[in-house]
Amino acid sequence: MNTSHPDVPLELALAYIDRAAAVASDLGVDLDKELAAAAHEPLDEATAERLYTRLLVLATQAIGDVDVDVERVRAEVRAILESVPRPPADSVGTGHEDLPQGRVQLQAYNGLSVRDVKPTPVFNGKTVEMREGYVDVSLLDPWEGNARAQLYVDEFESKFGRAPGPDELLKILTGDISLGDGERDPFRLRPLASSIARKGVEKPPIITADGVPYDGNRRIAASRLVLMSDHYSDEEKDRARWIKVWQTGEVTEDQLEAVVVALNFEVDLKEPWPEYVKARMVVERFQTLREQSPKAVLSAAALNKMKDEVAKHYAIGRAEVTRYVEMVKWADDFMDYQIEAGKDRAEVTYRTDSIFQWFYEIQAGKAGSKVTDQFEADPEIRSLLYDLMYDATFDSGAQVRAMHLVAADPEAYRQLIDAHQMRENRRDEAQELVKDAINDARQRARAKKGVTLEEFSKQMSKRLGETPAGSWEVLGTEVLVEVRRALLGALGAINGELSRRGDVHLPVQGD
């Protein structure tokens, strides 16, 4: 290739052409052929843009820079395109003359050649011809006209007096630019990013010839999030970078609107898996990893590592794995109890699955105060609770959650026993008694906290009153500042309560 040719100001790419060629070969790109053609005659603008963009991206990747600076690539390509006069696009055969040669060109990748989408898609009654192939997602920007992001775009314009640029729009979607209620992940991209890192983009986004995504903004933004994050491996980033898309040809506004409406208003009738199904799959995989470990006793760090591996496999968080493990543990215990009591296994299974969420509520509360903490010490509590759960004497998971209060209150606990005894013949009365037990236990718990505060206040007042002034010298500055902050806060609350009672002024010693 002659570097004096006006079509060759590719200094950045030429420096790494050997490495880029190796990467291109893996992607099925014949760079030698395309570069040879460019050496003899200037390329048309669309083909040149496709070639130079691809080459610069590959070259950047080849030198180890995984996160391509898209704006720099585009600036380089624009400079190349403007360097020489170029022939019209129709003078160079592309193999797809029926399609407009836009900014984003489809590529063959991963064994898939660029081809027509068959059968031709129909959206909201309108036929839209498309082709499918792969693109580097770093060359796609989210669509600023997307209705999902419109409120955030409007707020950005109000705040900064201009529309957000492509990179800023991406940061709005990822939460890196805080708008709205300041939520860290307003469009829930992070769970989607983990899923894409694990298995790629499964549903092709729909883009125009110029790369405007009329469907798939979240998938594109989540894929870009993977590329920007240090959390993912090179393999995961490569999986997120190259995504299959459907690209429209010449389309009308009505056709584009039909795409948007069909994909966002029409229900696909897909029924999500019940939580108990997902939980048991997660726990089964976790248990398999535990059984494969040569160590009989695993440390907390080793268990967390296994949970992280399971979480990554299912694109969820470690906390969700822990929650499922605990829920399945109590669900299995519930089933064992009912089957041992003579219940039909199939009926027990159906009932367990129908109230599966309750097995999260059953362990609610602070450590040491959960109702499950008392099962071993008092098996009767376990029997009462499991019977009432099975027989539908409870009407919600919230009531199950409140059982730790009832179990700790003798009088409320007696009411629960009474409800258990009458549940078969007088179900309605038993349900009302459960409600009474919960309400009474809550009221007594609140009253007990009030008494505790009163006793503490008396002791605190006595202790502070008896403390000599010189005693504070032994305390550090940070402790003194914290004590002052707490006392000033308490004083404000006390003055407010006294004011509510009629601005009562109680004299203190020395008045």
XYZ file of C-alpha atoms in Angstrom:
511
model
C 0.000 0.000 0.000
C 1.460 3.354 -1.042
C 1.515 5.749 1.912
C 1.759 8.745 -0.486
C -1.705 8.009 -1.866
C -4.194 10.719 -0.793
C -6.537 8.046 0.492
C -4.013 6.766 3.039
C -3.684 9.258 5.961
C -4.248 6.362 8.374
C -1.235 6.986 10.620
C -2.816 5.526 13.712
C -3.996 2.373 11.921
C -0.841 1.807 9.887
C 1.309 1.722 12.993
C -0.534 -1.370 14.145
C -1.690 -2.882 10.866
C -0.167 -6.321 11.521
C -1.946 -6.668 14.845
C -5.186 -5.312 13.435
C -5.028 -7.792 10.553
C -4.818 -10.690 13.011
C -7.876 -9.436 14.849
C -9.678 -8.823 11.546
C -8.985 -12.377 10.457
C -10.713 -13.681 13.564
C -13.709 -11.521 12.682
C -13.887 -12.728 9.082
C -12.760 -9.361 7.649
C -10.475 -9.486 4.563
C -8.493 -6.303 5.197
C -5.882 -7.066 2.509
C -8.562 -7.091 -0.168
C -10.229 -3.906 1.052
C -6.954 -2.025 1.508
C -5.751 -3.065 -1.961
C -8.919 -1.668 -3.496
C -8.498 1.592 -1.580
C -4.938 1.973 -2.908
C -5.986 2.161 -6.581
C -8.924 4.513 -6.415
C -10.647 6.578 -3.743
C -13.503 4.764 -2.106
C -17.014 6.135 -2.067
C -17.809 7.893 1.189
C -20.050 5.190 2.676
C -17.635 2.331 1.932
C -14.625 4.364 3.081
C -16.373 5.258 6.300
C -17.191 1.600 6.932
C -13.606 0.472 6.191
C -11.777 3.168 8.141
C -14.062 2.974 11.143
C -13.662 -0.776 11.319
C -9.880 -0.539 10.824
C -9.372 2.060 13.529
C -11.525 0.116 15.973
C -9.622 -3.086 15.274
C -6.268 -1.339 15.543
C -7.201 0.168 18.890
C -8.311 -3.211 20.178
C -5.178 -4.883 18.839
C -2.892 -2.709 20.993
C -4.811 -3.682 24.104
C -7.144 -0.687 24.452
C -10.437 -2.527 25.098
C -12.450 0.645 25.657
C -12.410 2.316 22.249
C -12.629 6.127 22.241
C -15.530 6.302 19.797
C -15.442 10.081 19.391
C -11.743 9.971 18.526
C -12.374 7.232 15.949
C -15.159 9.260 14.370
C -12.995 12.390 14.252
C -10.182 10.451 12.546
C -12.592 8.949 10.041
C -14.142 12.345 9.236
C -10.666 13.750 8.575
C -9.897 10.863 6.209
C -13.188 11.217 4.346
C -12.653 14.932 3.767
C -9.072 14.502 2.523
C -9.909 13.650 -1.117
C -12.836 13.916 -3.555
C -14.836 10.708 -3.614
C -17.046 9.040 -6.248
C -20.792 8.599 -5.739
C -21.809 5.621 -3.686
C -23.502 3.845 -6.605
C -20.206 3.560 -8.546
C -18.895 0.965 -6.121
C -20.722 -2.336 -5.792
C -21.576 -3.314 -2.246
C -23.625 -6.425 -2.809
C -26.562 -4.691 -1.119
C -27.406 -1.942 -3.599
C -31.047 -2.136 -2.554
C -30.147 -0.709 0.855
C -28.976 2.838 1.622
C -25.306 2.895 2.636
C -25.597 4.582 6.019
C -23.089 5.292 8.757
C -23.398 1.872 10.418
C -22.685 -1.112 8.183
C -23.561 -4.694 9.103
C -20.780 -7.250 9.331
C -20.473 -11.013 9.121
C -19.462 -12.411 12.484
C -19.696 -15.519 14.628
C -20.661 -17.669 11.646
C -23.545 -15.410 10.559
C -23.402 -13.700 7.174
C -25.276 -10.484 6.480
C -28.689 -11.539 5.155
C -32.328 -10.573 4.789
C -34.593 -11.122 7.782
C -37.025 -13.821 6.724
C -39.956 -13.976 7.003
C -40.230 -10.241 6.549
C -41.195 -8.722 9.949
C -44.626 -7.174 10.362
C -45.131 -4.510 13.037
C -48.586 -3.262 13.934
C -49.856 -4.396 10.537
C -47.018 -2.787 8.554
C -44.333 -4.783 6.710
C -40.772 -3.557 7.274
C -37.977 -5.128 5.225
C -34.756 -5.576 7.161
C -31.347 -7.187 7.052
C -29.520 -8.747 9.962
C -25.847 -8.825 10.825
C -23.418 -7.776 13.520
C -22.177 -4.347 14.537
C -19.667 -3.094 17.070
C -21.927 -1.669 19.766
C -19.361 1.024 20.567
C -20.407 2.645 17.265
C -24.077 2.835 18.316
C -25.498 5.653 20.397
C -28.786 5.477 22.344
C -31.710 7.193 20.644
C -32.446 10.533 22.297
C -36.040 10.356 21.068
C -36.734 7.219 23.110
C -39.866 7.807 25.193
C -38.438 5.874 28.150
C -35.693 8.484 28.610
C -37.673 11.570 27.594
C -38.274 12.903 31.117
C -34.568 12.649 31.884
C -33.627 14.332 28.593
C -36.075 17.159 29.314
C -34.605 17.614 32.796
C -31.078 17.698 31.338
C -32.127 20.386 28.836
C -33.774 22.411 31.590
C -30.706 22.131 33.791
C -27.992 22.767 31.192
C -29.846 24.722 28.511
C -29.063 22.223 25.736
C -29.790 18.697 24.614
C -27.464 15.964 25.866
C -24.783 14.667 23.514
C -24.500 10.942 22.708
C -22.035 10.247 25.539
C -24.100 12.301 27.963
C -27.254 10.428 26.976
C -25.456 7.166 27.698
C -24.425 8.498 31.115
C -28.045 9.486 31.795
C -29.164 5.934 31.053
C -26.429 4.398 33.214
C -27.054 6.823 36.084
C -23.567 8.387 35.844
C -25.345 11.715 35.310
C -27.723 11.976 38.252
C -31.181 13.197 37.310
C -34.723 12.512 38.473
C -34.704 11.086 41.979
C -30.963 10.452 41.810
C -31.354 6.678 41.564
C -28.036 4.968 40.863
C -29.434 2.712 38.134
C -32.661 4.387 36.927
C -33.141 2.071 33.934
C -31.941 -1.111 35.688
C -29.085 -1.550 33.246
C -26.694 -3.303 35.618
C -28.624 -6.595 35.896
C -29.098 -6.495 32.110
C -25.370 -5.803 31.632
C -24.479 -8.883 33.705
C -26.845 -10.974 31.594
C -25.344 -9.665 28.349
C -21.801 -10.292 29.603
C -22.784 -13.886 30.282
C -24.692 -14.731 27.093
C -24.637 -11.725 24.776
C -27.587 -9.765 23.382
C -30.223 -12.351 22.523
C -32.954 -10.160 21.000
C -31.566 -8.052 18.119
C -32.044 -4.285 18.502
C -33.621 -2.593 15.490
C -31.564 0.214 13.970
C -31.858 2.443 10.926
C -29.230 2.622 8.197
C -27.572 5.421 10.163
C -27.518 3.381 13.356
C -30.394 5.024 15.230
C -31.873 2.366 17.550
C -35.659 2.503 17.427
C -35.754 -0.575 19.619
C -33.115 -1.919 22.017
C -31.830 1.251 23.685
C -31.448 -0.534 27.039
C -29.645 -3.475 25.444
C -27.238 -1.124 23.665
C -26.632 1.002 26.767
C -26.149 -2.108 28.928
C -23.661 -3.519 26.398
C -21.755 -0.233 26.463
C -21.817 -0.409 30.262
C -20.050 -3.781 30.100
C -17.339 -2.267 27.879
C -16.809 0.642 30.297
C -16.619 -1.492 33.431
C -13.535 -3.117 34.981
C -15.810 -5.759 36.498
C -15.954 -7.886 33.338
C -13.363 -10.077 31.637
C -12.057 -9.544 28.086
C -14.173 -12.488 26.923
C -17.321 -10.966 28.442
C -16.546 -7.589 26.920
C -16.071 -9.147 23.487
C -19.416 -10.912 23.900
C -21.067 -7.567 24.693
C -19.237 -5.619 21.986
C -20.428 -7.538 18.911
C -24.210 -7.662 18.821
C -26.611 -8.914 16.179
C -29.017 -6.237 14.948
C -31.837 -5.859 12.474
C -31.297 -2.887 10.164
C -34.011 -1.187 8.171
C -33.678 -0.016 4.603
C -35.676 2.912 3.239
C -38.561 3.310 5.671
C -41.288 5.845 6.276
C -42.083 7.534 9.569
C -45.234 5.416 9.740
C -43.191 2.238 9.520
C -40.775 3.385 12.225
C -43.683 4.340 14.457
C -45.203 0.906 13.857
C -41.961 -0.707 15.054
C -41.948 1.357 18.250
C -45.632 0.796 18.986
C -45.572 -2.936 18.281
C -42.530 -3.613 20.444
C -43.595 -1.478 23.391
C -47.392 -1.716 23.506
C -48.212 -5.205 22.305
C -47.968 -7.916 24.945
C -45.882 -10.945 23.986
C -47.804 -13.093 26.514
C -44.563 -14.501 27.895
C -45.148 -15.697 31.447
C -42.147 -15.223 33.747
C -41.014 -18.223 35.747
C -42.394 -18.389 39.288
C -39.883 -17.412 41.942
C -39.855 -20.857 43.519
C -38.732 -22.356 40.180
C -35.874 -19.894 39.834
C -34.927 -20.253 43.499
C -34.686 -24.030 43.336
C -32.526 -23.845 40.190
C -30.175 -21.377 41.886
C -29.956 -23.438 45.064
C -29.420 -26.678 43.155
C -26.428 -25.157 41.359
C -25.056 -23.785 44.629
C -25.401 -27.178 46.329
C -23.650 -28.864 43.393
C -20.657 -26.550 43.818
C -20.574 -27.303 47.548
C -20.641 -31.046 46.925
C -17.794 -30.749 44.440
C -15.578 -29.060 47.022
C -12.995 -31.412 48.585
C -13.363 -29.615 51.917
C -16.107 -30.759 54.262
C -16.211 -27.404 56.073
C -16.054 -24.256 53.972
C -15.106 -20.789 55.161
C -17.396 -17.817 54.733
C -15.075 -16.506 52.008
C -15.253 -19.805 50.095
C -19.061 -19.885 50.331
C -19.267 -16.298 49.112
C -17.030 -17.166 46.173
C -19.397 -20.002 45.247
C -22.370 -17.665 45.579
C -20.642 -15.160 43.309
C -20.128 -17.887 40.710
C -23.797 -18.888 40.882
C -24.888 -15.240 40.775
C -22.792 -14.640 37.669
C -24.241 -17.715 35.959
C -27.830 -16.514 36.480
C -27.061 -12.776 36.126
C -28.274 -11.967 39.654
C -26.571 -10.623 42.780
C -24.938 -12.552 45.594
C -27.563 -11.259 48.041
C -30.276 -12.856 45.906
C -28.447 -16.186 45.968
C -28.264 -15.982 49.777
C -31.958 -15.120 49.965
C -32.906 -18.084 47.777
C -30.729 -20.462 49.802
C -32.482 -19.437 53.025
C -35.955 -19.508 51.486
C -35.472 -22.988 50.034
C -34.086 -24.226 53.363
C -37.253 -23.222 55.228
C -39.513 -24.306 52.378
C -37.968 -27.787 52.509
C -38.329 -27.848 56.299
C -42.000 -26.879 55.915
C -42.557 -29.668 53.388
C -40.825 -32.264 55.583
C -43.017 -31.280 58.528
C -46.263 -31.519 56.550
C -45.383 -34.858 54.905
C -44.358 -36.339 58.267
C -47.752 -35.202 59.585
C -49.447 -37.360 56.932
C -50.261 -34.757 54.286
C -50.257 -35.763 50.617
C -46.886 -34.938 49.024
C -48.395 -33.396 45.879
C -50.743 -31.158 47.903
C -47.857 -30.118 50.144
C -45.755 -29.237 47.112
C -48.504 -27.115 45.561
C -49.122 -25.288 48.834
C -45.406 -24.698 49.396
C -44.974 -23.231 45.941
C -48.041 -21.001 46.301
C -46.736 -19.404 49.520
C -43.055 -19.541 48.608
C -42.515 -15.827 49.276
C -43.593 -16.396 52.882
C -40.388 -18.308 53.512
C -38.533 -15.039 53.156
C -40.875 -13.373 55.636
C -40.544 -16.200 58.166
C -36.916 -15.292 58.810
C -37.461 -11.539 58.884
C -36.214 -9.531 61.832
C -32.902 -8.782 63.497
C -30.453 -11.552 64.347
C -31.510 -13.212 67.590
C -35.099 -12.004 67.343
C -36.297 -14.012 64.326
C -39.089 -16.469 64.963
C -36.993 -19.178 63.282
C -34.340 -18.670 65.975
C -36.826 -20.118 68.470
C -37.749 -23.251 66.520
C -35.113 -25.481 68.113
C -35.711 -24.187 71.655
C -39.497 -24.446 71.354
C -40.662 -26.885 68.624
C -44.273 -25.970 69.430
C -43.740 -22.554 67.805
C -42.627 -24.275 64.596
C -45.693 -26.562 64.617
C -48.123 -23.706 65.255
C -46.633 -21.540 62.559
C -46.414 -24.257 59.898
C -49.993 -25.422 60.547
C -51.385 -21.894 60.312
C -49.416 -21.265 57.106
C -50.622 -24.498 55.507
C -54.284 -24.061 56.447
C -54.468 -20.461 55.151
C -55.183 -19.014 58.598
C -52.639 -16.360 57.672
C -53.751 -14.157 54.809
C -50.437 -12.518 53.887
C -46.708 -12.685 54.205
C -46.840 -9.579 56.398
C -48.598 -11.610 59.085
C -45.913 -14.286 58.867
C -43.250 -11.584 59.252
C -44.937 -10.362 62.466
C -44.690 -13.780 64.132
C -41.371 -12.932 65.801
C -43.248 -10.291 67.833
C -46.070 -12.683 68.707
C -43.693 -15.465 69.775
C -41.905 -13.058 72.138
C -45.175 -11.855 73.768
C -46.739 -14.471 76.137
C -50.273 -13.081 75.904
C -50.206 -12.773 72.086
C -48.713 -16.263 71.893
C -51.680 -17.663 73.824
C -54.004 -16.010 71.318
C -52.069 -17.727 68.542
C -52.570 -21.084 70.263
C -56.300 -20.415 70.470
C -56.369 -19.550 66.755
C -54.583 -22.826 66.019
C -57.145 -24.850 67.965
C -60.193 -23.321 66.241
C -58.786 -22.979 62.712
C -60.470 -26.122 61.303
C -64.030 -25.464 62.527
C -64.095 -21.682 62.898
C -61.689 -20.383 60.275
C -62.989 -16.798 60.228
C -62.648 -16.445 64.010
C -59.167 -17.941 63.895
C -58.119 -15.396 61.277
C -59.438 -12.513 63.384
C -57.644 -13.867 66.433
C -54.365 -13.921 64.507
C -54.882 -10.253 63.620
C -55.626 -9.417 67.265
C -52.514 -11.267 68.445
C -50.334 -9.313 66.005
C -51.864 -5.926 66.856
C -51.667 -6.537 70.617
C -48.036 -7.681 70.380
C -47.119 -4.564 68.386
C -48.820 -2.219 70.840
C -47.092 -3.791 73.836
C -43.756 -3.687 72.022
C -44.185 0.045 71.375
C -45.228 0.659 74.965
C -42.205 -1.275 76.219
C -39.902 0.878 74.133
C -41.477 3.963 75.684
C -40.856 2.684 79.207
C -37.311 1.827 78.286
C -36.712 5.367 77.017
C -38.198 6.815 80.210
C -35.926 4.705 82.414
C -32.911 5.552 80.275
C -33.735 9.270 80.391
C -33.948 9.213 84.182
C -30.637 7.399 84.513
C -28.959 9.676 81.968
C -30.194 12.832 83.724
C -28.972 11.531 87.071
C -25.577 10.542 85.676
C -25.013 13.826 83.866
C -26.096 15.810 86.883
C -23.583 14.001 89.085
C -20.662 14.285 86.628
C -18.092 16.931 87.732
C -17.082 19.432 85.064
C -13.486 18.241 85.086
C -14.487 14.682 84.204
C -14.997 15.580 80.536
C -11.277 16.316 80.137
C -10.480 12.613 79.740
C -12.685 12.261 76.662
C -11.314 12.735 73.164
C -12.416 15.609 70.932
C -14.347 13.332 68.533
C -16.302 11.798 71.428
C -17.124 15.227 72.867
C -18.319 16.468 69.473
C -20.543 13.390 69.044
C -22.000 13.745 72.568
C -22.721 17.430 71.945
C -24.413 16.599 68.630
C -26.634 13.995 70.283
C -27.528 16.238 73.219
C -28.372 19.195 70.987
C -30.572 16.969 68.826
C -32.333 15.561 71.875
C -32.762 19.054 73.330
C -34.485 20.213 70.161
C -36.904 17.280 70.293
C -37.561 17.848 74.026
C -38.260 21.561 73.513
C -40.634 20.683 70.684
C -42.562 18.243 72.881
C -42.723 20.744 75.770
C -43.988 23.389 73.364
C -46.669 20.985 72.150
C -47.754 20.557 75.751
C -48.195 24.295 76.251
C -44.653 25.629 76.428
C -44.192 24.260 79.911
C -41.088 25.654 81.581
C -39.701 23.485 84.323
C -37.180 25.394 86.409
C -33.679 23.969 86.664
C -31.338 24.348 89.588
C -29.902 27.882 89.647
C -32.949 29.609 88.054
